[in-house]
Coordinates of C-alpha atoms and ligand atoms in Angstrom, one line a residue:
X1 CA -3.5 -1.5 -23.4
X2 CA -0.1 -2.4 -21.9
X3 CA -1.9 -4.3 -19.1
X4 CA -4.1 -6.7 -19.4
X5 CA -6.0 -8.1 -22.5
X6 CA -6.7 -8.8 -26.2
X7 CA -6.4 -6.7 -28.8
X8 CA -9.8 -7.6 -30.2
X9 CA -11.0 -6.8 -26.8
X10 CA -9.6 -3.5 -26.9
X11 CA -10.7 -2.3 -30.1
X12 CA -14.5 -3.3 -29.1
X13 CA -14.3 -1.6 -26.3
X14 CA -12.6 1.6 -27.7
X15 CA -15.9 2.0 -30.3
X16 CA -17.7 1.6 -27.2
X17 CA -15.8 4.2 -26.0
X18 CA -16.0 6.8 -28.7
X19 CA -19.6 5.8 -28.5
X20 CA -20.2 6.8 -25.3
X21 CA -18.2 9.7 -25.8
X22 CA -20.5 11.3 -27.7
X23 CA -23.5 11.0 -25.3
X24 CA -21.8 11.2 -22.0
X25 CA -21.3 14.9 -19.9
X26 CA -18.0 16.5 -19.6
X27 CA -17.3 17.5 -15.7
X28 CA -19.3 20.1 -14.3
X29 CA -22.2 20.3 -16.9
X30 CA -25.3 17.7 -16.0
X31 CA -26.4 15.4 -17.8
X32 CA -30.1 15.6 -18.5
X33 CA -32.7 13.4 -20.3
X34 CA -35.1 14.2 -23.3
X35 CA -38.1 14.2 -20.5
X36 CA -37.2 15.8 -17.7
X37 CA -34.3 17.3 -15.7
X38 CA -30.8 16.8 -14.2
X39 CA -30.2 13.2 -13.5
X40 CA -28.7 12.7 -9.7
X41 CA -30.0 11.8 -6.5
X42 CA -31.2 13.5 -2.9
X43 CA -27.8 15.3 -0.7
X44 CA -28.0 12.7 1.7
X45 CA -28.3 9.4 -0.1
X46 CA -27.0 6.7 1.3
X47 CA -23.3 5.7 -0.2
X48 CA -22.0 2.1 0.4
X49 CA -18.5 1.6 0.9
X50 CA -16.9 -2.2 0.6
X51 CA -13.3 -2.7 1.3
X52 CA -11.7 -6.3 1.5
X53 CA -10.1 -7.0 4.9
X54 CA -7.6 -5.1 6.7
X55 CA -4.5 -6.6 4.7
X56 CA -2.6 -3.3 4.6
X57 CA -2.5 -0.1 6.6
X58 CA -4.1 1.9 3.6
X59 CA -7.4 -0.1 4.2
X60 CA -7.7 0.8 7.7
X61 CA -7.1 4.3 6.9
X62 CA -9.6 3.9 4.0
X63 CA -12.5 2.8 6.2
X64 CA -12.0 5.8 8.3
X65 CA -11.3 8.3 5.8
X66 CA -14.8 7.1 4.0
X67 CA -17.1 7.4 7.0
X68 CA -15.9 11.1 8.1
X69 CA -15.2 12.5 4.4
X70 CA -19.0 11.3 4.0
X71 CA -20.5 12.2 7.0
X72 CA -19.1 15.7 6.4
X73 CA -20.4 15.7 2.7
X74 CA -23.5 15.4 3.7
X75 CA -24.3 11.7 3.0
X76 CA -25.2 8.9 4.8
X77 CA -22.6 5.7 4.6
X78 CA -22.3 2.0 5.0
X79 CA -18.5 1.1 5.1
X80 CA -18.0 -2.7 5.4
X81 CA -14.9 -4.7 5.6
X82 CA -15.1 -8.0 4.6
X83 CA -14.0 -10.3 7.6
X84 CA -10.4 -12.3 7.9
X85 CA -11.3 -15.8 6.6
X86 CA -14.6 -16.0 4.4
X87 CA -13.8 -12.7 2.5
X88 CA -15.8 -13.5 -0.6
X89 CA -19.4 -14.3 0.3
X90 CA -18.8 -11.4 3.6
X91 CA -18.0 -8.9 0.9
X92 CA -20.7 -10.4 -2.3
X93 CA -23.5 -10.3 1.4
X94 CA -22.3 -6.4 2.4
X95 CA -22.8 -5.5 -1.5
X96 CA -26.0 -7.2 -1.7
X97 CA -27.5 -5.7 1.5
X98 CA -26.1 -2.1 0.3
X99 CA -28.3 -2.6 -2.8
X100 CA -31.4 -3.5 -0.6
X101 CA -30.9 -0.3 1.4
X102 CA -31.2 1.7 -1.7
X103 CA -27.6 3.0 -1.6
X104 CA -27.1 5.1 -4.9
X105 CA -23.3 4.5 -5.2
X106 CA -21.4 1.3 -4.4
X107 CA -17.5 1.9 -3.6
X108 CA -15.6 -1.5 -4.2
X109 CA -12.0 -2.1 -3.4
X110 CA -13.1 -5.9 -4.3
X111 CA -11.6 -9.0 -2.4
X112 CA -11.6 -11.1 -5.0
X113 CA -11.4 -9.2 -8.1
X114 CA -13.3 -12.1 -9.9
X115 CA -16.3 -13.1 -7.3
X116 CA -18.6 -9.8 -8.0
X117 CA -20.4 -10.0 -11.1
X118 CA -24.0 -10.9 -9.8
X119 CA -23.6 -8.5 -6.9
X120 CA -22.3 -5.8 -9.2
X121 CA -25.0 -6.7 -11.7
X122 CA -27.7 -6.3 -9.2
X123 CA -26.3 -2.6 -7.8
X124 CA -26.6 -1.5 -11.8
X125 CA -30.3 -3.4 -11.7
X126 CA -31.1 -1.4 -8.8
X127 CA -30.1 1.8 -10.5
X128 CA -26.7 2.4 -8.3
X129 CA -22.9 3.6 -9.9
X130 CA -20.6 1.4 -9.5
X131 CA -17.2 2.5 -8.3
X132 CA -14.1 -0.1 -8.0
X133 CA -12.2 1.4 -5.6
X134 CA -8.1 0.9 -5.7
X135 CA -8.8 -2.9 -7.3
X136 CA -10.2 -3.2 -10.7
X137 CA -13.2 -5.5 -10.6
X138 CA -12.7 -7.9 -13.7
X139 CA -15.3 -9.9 -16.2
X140 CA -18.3 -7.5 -15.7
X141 CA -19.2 -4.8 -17.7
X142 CA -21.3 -3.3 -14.3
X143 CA -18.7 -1.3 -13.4
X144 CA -19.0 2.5 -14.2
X145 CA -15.8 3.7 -13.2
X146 CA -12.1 2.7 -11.6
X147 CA -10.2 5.2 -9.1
X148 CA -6.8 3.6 -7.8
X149 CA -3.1 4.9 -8.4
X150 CA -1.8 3.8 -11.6
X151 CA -0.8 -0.2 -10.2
X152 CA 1.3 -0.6 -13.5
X153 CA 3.4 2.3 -12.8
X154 CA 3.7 1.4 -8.9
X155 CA 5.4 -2.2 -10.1
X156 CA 7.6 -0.2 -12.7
X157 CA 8.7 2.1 -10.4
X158 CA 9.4 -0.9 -7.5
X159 CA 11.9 -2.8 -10.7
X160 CA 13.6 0.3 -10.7
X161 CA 14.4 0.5 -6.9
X162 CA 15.2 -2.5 -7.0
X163 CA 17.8 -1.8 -9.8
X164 CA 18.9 1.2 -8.3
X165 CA 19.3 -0.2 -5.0
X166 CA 21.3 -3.3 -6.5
X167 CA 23.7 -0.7 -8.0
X168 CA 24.5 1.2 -5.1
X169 CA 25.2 -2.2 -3.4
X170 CA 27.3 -3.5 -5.9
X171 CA 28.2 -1.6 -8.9
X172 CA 28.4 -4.1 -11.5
X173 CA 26.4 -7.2 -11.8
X174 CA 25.1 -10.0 -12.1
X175 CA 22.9 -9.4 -9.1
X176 CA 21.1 -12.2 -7.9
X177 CA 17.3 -11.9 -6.7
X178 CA 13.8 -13.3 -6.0
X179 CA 10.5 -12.0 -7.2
X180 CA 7.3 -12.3 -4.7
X181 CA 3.7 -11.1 -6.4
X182 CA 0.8 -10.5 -4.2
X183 CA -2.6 -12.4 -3.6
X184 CA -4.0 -14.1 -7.2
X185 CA -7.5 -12.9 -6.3
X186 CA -6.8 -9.5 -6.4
X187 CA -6.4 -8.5 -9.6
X188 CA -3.5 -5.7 -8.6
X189 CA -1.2 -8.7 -8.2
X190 CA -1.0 -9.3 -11.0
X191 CA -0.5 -5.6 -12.5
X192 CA 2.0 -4.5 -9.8
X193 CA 4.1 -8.0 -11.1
X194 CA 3.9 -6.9 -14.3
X195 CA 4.6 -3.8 -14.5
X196 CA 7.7 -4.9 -12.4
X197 CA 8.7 -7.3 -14.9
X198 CA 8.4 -4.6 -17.5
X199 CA 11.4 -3.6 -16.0
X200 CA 13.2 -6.6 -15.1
X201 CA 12.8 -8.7 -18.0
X202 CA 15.2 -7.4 -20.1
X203 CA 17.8 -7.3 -17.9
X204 CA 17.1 -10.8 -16.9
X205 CA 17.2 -12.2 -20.4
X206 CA 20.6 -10.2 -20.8
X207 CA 21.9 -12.3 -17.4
X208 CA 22.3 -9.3 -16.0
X209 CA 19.7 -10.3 -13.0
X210 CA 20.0 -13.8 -12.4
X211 CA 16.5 -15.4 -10.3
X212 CA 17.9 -17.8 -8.0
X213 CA 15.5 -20.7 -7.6
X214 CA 14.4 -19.6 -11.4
X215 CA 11.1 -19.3 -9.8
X216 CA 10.1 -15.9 -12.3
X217 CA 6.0 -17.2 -13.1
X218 CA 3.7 -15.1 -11.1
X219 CA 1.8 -18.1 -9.8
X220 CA 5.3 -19.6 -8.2
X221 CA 5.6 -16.0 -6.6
X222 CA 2.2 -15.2 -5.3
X223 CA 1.0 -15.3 -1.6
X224 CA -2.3 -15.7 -1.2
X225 CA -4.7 -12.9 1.0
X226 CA -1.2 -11.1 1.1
X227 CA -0.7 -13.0 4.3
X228 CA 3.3 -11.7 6.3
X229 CA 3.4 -15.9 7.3
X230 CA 3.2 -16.6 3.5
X231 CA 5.9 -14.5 2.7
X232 CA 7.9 -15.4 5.6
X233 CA 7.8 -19.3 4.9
X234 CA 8.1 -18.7 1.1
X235 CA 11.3 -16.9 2.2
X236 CA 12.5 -19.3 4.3
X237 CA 12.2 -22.2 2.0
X238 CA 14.1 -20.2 -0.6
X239 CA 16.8 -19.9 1.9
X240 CA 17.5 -23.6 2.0
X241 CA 16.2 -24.6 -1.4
X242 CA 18.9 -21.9 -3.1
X243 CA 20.9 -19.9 -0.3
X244 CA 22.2 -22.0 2.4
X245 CA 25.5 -23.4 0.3
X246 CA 26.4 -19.2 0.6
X247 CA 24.9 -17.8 -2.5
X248 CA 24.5 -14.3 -2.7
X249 CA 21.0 -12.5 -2.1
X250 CA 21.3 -9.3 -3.6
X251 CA 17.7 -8.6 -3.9
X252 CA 13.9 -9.3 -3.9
X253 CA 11.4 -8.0 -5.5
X254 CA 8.1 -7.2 -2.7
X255 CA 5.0 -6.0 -4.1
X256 CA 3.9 -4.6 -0.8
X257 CA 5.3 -3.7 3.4
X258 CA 3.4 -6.5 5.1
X259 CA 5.5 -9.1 2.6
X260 CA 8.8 -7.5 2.5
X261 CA 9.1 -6.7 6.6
X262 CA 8.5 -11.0 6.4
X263 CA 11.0 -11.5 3.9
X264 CA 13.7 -9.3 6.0
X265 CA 12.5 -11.5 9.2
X266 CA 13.4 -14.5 7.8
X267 CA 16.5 -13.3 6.3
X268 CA 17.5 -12.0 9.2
X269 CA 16.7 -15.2 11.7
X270 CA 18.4 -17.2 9.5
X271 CA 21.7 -14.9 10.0
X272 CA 21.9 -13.9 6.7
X273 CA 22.5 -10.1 5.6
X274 CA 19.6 -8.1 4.1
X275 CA 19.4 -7.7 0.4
X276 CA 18.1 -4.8 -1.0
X277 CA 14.1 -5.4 -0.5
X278 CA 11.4 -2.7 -2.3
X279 CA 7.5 -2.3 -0.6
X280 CA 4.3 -0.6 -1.0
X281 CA 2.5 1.4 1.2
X282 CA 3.7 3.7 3.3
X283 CA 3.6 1.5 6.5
X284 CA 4.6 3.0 9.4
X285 CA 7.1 0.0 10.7
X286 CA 8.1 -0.1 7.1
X287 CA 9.1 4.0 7.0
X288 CA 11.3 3.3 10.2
X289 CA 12.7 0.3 8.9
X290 CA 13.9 2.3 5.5
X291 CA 15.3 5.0 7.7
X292 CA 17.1 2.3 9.9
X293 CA 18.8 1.3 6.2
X294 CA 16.8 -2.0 6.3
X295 CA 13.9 -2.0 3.8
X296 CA 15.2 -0.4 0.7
X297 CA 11.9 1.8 -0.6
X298 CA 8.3 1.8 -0.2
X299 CA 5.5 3.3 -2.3
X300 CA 3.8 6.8 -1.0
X301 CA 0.0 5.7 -2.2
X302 CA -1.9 9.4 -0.3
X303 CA -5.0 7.4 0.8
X304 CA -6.3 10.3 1.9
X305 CA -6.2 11.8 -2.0
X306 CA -7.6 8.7 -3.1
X307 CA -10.6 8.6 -0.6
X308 CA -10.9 12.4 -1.3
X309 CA -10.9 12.1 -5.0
X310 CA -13.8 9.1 -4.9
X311 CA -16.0 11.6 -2.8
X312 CA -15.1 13.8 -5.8
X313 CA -17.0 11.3 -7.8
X314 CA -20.0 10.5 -5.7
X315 CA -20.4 14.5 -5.3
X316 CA -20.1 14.8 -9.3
X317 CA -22.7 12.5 -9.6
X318 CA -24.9 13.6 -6.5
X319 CA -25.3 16.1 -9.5
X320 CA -26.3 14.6 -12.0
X321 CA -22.6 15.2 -13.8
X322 CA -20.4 12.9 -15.4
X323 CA -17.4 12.6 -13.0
X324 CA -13.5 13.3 -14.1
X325 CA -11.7 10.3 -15.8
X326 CA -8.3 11.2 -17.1
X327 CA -7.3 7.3 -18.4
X328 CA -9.6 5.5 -21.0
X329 CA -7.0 2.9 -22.5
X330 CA -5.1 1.3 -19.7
X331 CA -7.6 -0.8 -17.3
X332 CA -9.5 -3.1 -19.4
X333 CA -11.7 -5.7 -17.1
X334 CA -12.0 -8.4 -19.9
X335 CA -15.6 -6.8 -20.6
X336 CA -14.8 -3.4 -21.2
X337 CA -12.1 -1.0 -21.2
X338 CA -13.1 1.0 -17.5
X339 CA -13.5 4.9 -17.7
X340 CA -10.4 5.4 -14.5
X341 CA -9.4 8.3 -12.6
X342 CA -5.6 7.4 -12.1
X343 CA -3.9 8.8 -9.2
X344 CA 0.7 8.9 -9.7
X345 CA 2.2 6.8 -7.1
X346 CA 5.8 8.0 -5.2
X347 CA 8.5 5.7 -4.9
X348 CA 10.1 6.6 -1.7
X349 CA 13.7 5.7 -0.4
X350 CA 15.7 7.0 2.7
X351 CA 17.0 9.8 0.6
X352 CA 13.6 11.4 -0.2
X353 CA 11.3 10.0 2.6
X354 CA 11.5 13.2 4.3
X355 CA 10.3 15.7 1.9
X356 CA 7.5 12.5 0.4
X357 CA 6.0 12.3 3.6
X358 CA 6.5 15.9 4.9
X359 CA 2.7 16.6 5.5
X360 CA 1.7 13.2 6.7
X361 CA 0.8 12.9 10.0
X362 CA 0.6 9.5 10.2
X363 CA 4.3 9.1 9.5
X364 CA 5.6 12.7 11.6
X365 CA 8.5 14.5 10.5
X366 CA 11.5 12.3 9.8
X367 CA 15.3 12.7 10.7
X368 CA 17.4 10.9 8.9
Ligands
BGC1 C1 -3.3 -2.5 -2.7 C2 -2.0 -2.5 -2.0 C3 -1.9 -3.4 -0.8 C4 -2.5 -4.7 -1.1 C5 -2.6 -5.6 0.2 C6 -3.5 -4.0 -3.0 O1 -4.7 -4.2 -3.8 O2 -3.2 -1.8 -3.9 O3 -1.7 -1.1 -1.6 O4 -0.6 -3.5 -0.3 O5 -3.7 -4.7 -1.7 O6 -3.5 -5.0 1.0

């Protein structure tokens, strides 16, 4: 409700809802048909996995966690990445070749949250579920269900790091900042900025966070295909646009690691000291750059529950069961309202990196 559309919208798709409430399995019993018996498909169907490209650590690990946690359920898998430059028609080709090879479920973490209807349309045609996978597909009702981290609560809780941090900079403000947003194609961008701003905005209108360049729209913000160089030359023009008679940076708002290790790069080469800078993801360089008192905080996003939890899913409905949603309100696609399975994201600063990433091998044990 809080995120994303109309309130006409909503309540049509909330009667759809309680509709489909009615006729729909809980967990663990099967659904079954007037005719015949359970409704699910052979152990070792084939399960299609499409990710975008490899913007972000968490979609490496993704790929990887999808082909073993597969292989070792039993199924057969086809995990794609869409390539570096032509994302859209690489990913809208994978998904239409999963369809043809009969693959019963179709995982998407979508490139561009807006470029999937027919492809998505064609999987339900063929008879497949349709999982969006970390990024909500928007515009098509073809999507069964949504499995990310709760994106509105991940920008909420990076506005207050970014608060937090500016107080324990500088106890009293005004504190002066910019905001960056991530790639307008994906639709988390968007919902990480906002939830964000949820927290910001009323301390901006009260003056008590002033935006520099008064750049504060999400489409003055955004870098596209979450690209380190956007951010970086973003960063830099900010620098001389706003910055270079001695202004104060006391802060910026990153929606992710990749963009906030660019915007300390370019603060740093042009001599200037580090304001407090929040992240996303976990990222290895990032993790030792928090512990080195650079980046301020990150976000601890488990891919490996998040992977675990969609073969969850695909096992559920391997069964013929309905699988676990525990959020049918917040993630409406502009179609329907999308039955999600919502995962809680960590903020993480020096002060609790330790015990956050304790039993991730990926990041080892941490000293501070
Ligand atoms: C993911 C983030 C990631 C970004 C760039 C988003 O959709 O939720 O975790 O940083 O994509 O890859």
């Amino acid at each position: 409700m809080r995120k994303y559309l109309s309130k006409t919208l909503l309540v049509g798709a909330a009667a759809l809802l309680a509709l489909s409430a009615c006729t729909t399995a809980r967990e663990g019993e099967t659904s079954s048909t007037a005719s015949g018996p359970a409704v699910g498909f052979a152990k070792d169907a084939l399960i299609g996995v499409a990710l975008p490209s490899k913007t972000s650590e968490n979609w490496v690990l993704a790929g990887d966690l999808f082909t073993n946690g597969l292989k070792a359920a039993g199924f057969a898998s086809d995990v794609q990445y869409a390539g570096a430059s032509t994302t859209v028609a690489d990913q809208q080709a994978q998904i239409n070749a999963m369809v043809t090879k009969g693959a019963k479920v179709i995982v998407i973490g979508a490139t561009d949250a807006a470029q999937l209807s027919t492809q998505v349309a064609q999987a339900k045609q063929a008879g497949a579920v349709v999982i969006a996978y970390d990024r909500l597909i928007t515009n098509t009702k073809d999507i069964d269900y949504y499995i990310a981290f709760d994106n509105f609560k991940v920008g909420q809780l990076q506005g207050q790091a970014l608060v937090e941090g500016l107080k324990a900079k500088k106890a009293t403000g005004p504190w002066t900042i910019e905001l960056f947003s991530g790639s307008p194609d994906d639709n988390n961008a968007g919902v990480f900025f906002n939830g964000a701003l949820d927290v910001l905005k009323p301390l901006i209108d009260k003056g008590d966070l002033i935006v520099g360049s008064g750049q504060k729209d999400v489409k003055q913000t955004a870098i596209q295909g979450w690209k380190a160089e956007g951010a970086q030359q973003r960063m830099d023009s900010l620098l001389t646009s706003t910055y270079s008679s001695g202004k104060t940076l006391d802060g910026v708002l990153s929606p992710n690691d990749t963009l906030a290790r660019a915007i300390i790069t370019s603060v740093k080469g042009a001599g200037k000291p580090i304001p407090v800078v929040t992240g996303q993801d976990s990222e290895v360089e990032s993790v030792k750059s928090i512990m080195a008192g650079e980046q301020y905080s990150t976000i601890n996003k488990d891919t490996r529950k998040l992977v675990a939890e969609t073969i969850k899913m695909v096992q559920a409905l391997q069964t013929g069961a309905t699988p676990t949603v525990n959020d049918t309100s917040s993630y409406n696609n502009g179609v329907k309202v999308v039955p999600s399975y919502l995962l809680p994201p960590i903020i993480v600063t020096k002060a609790n990196a330790a015990t956050a990433y304790v039993d991730d091998p990926k990041l080892g044990p941490l000293t501070k």
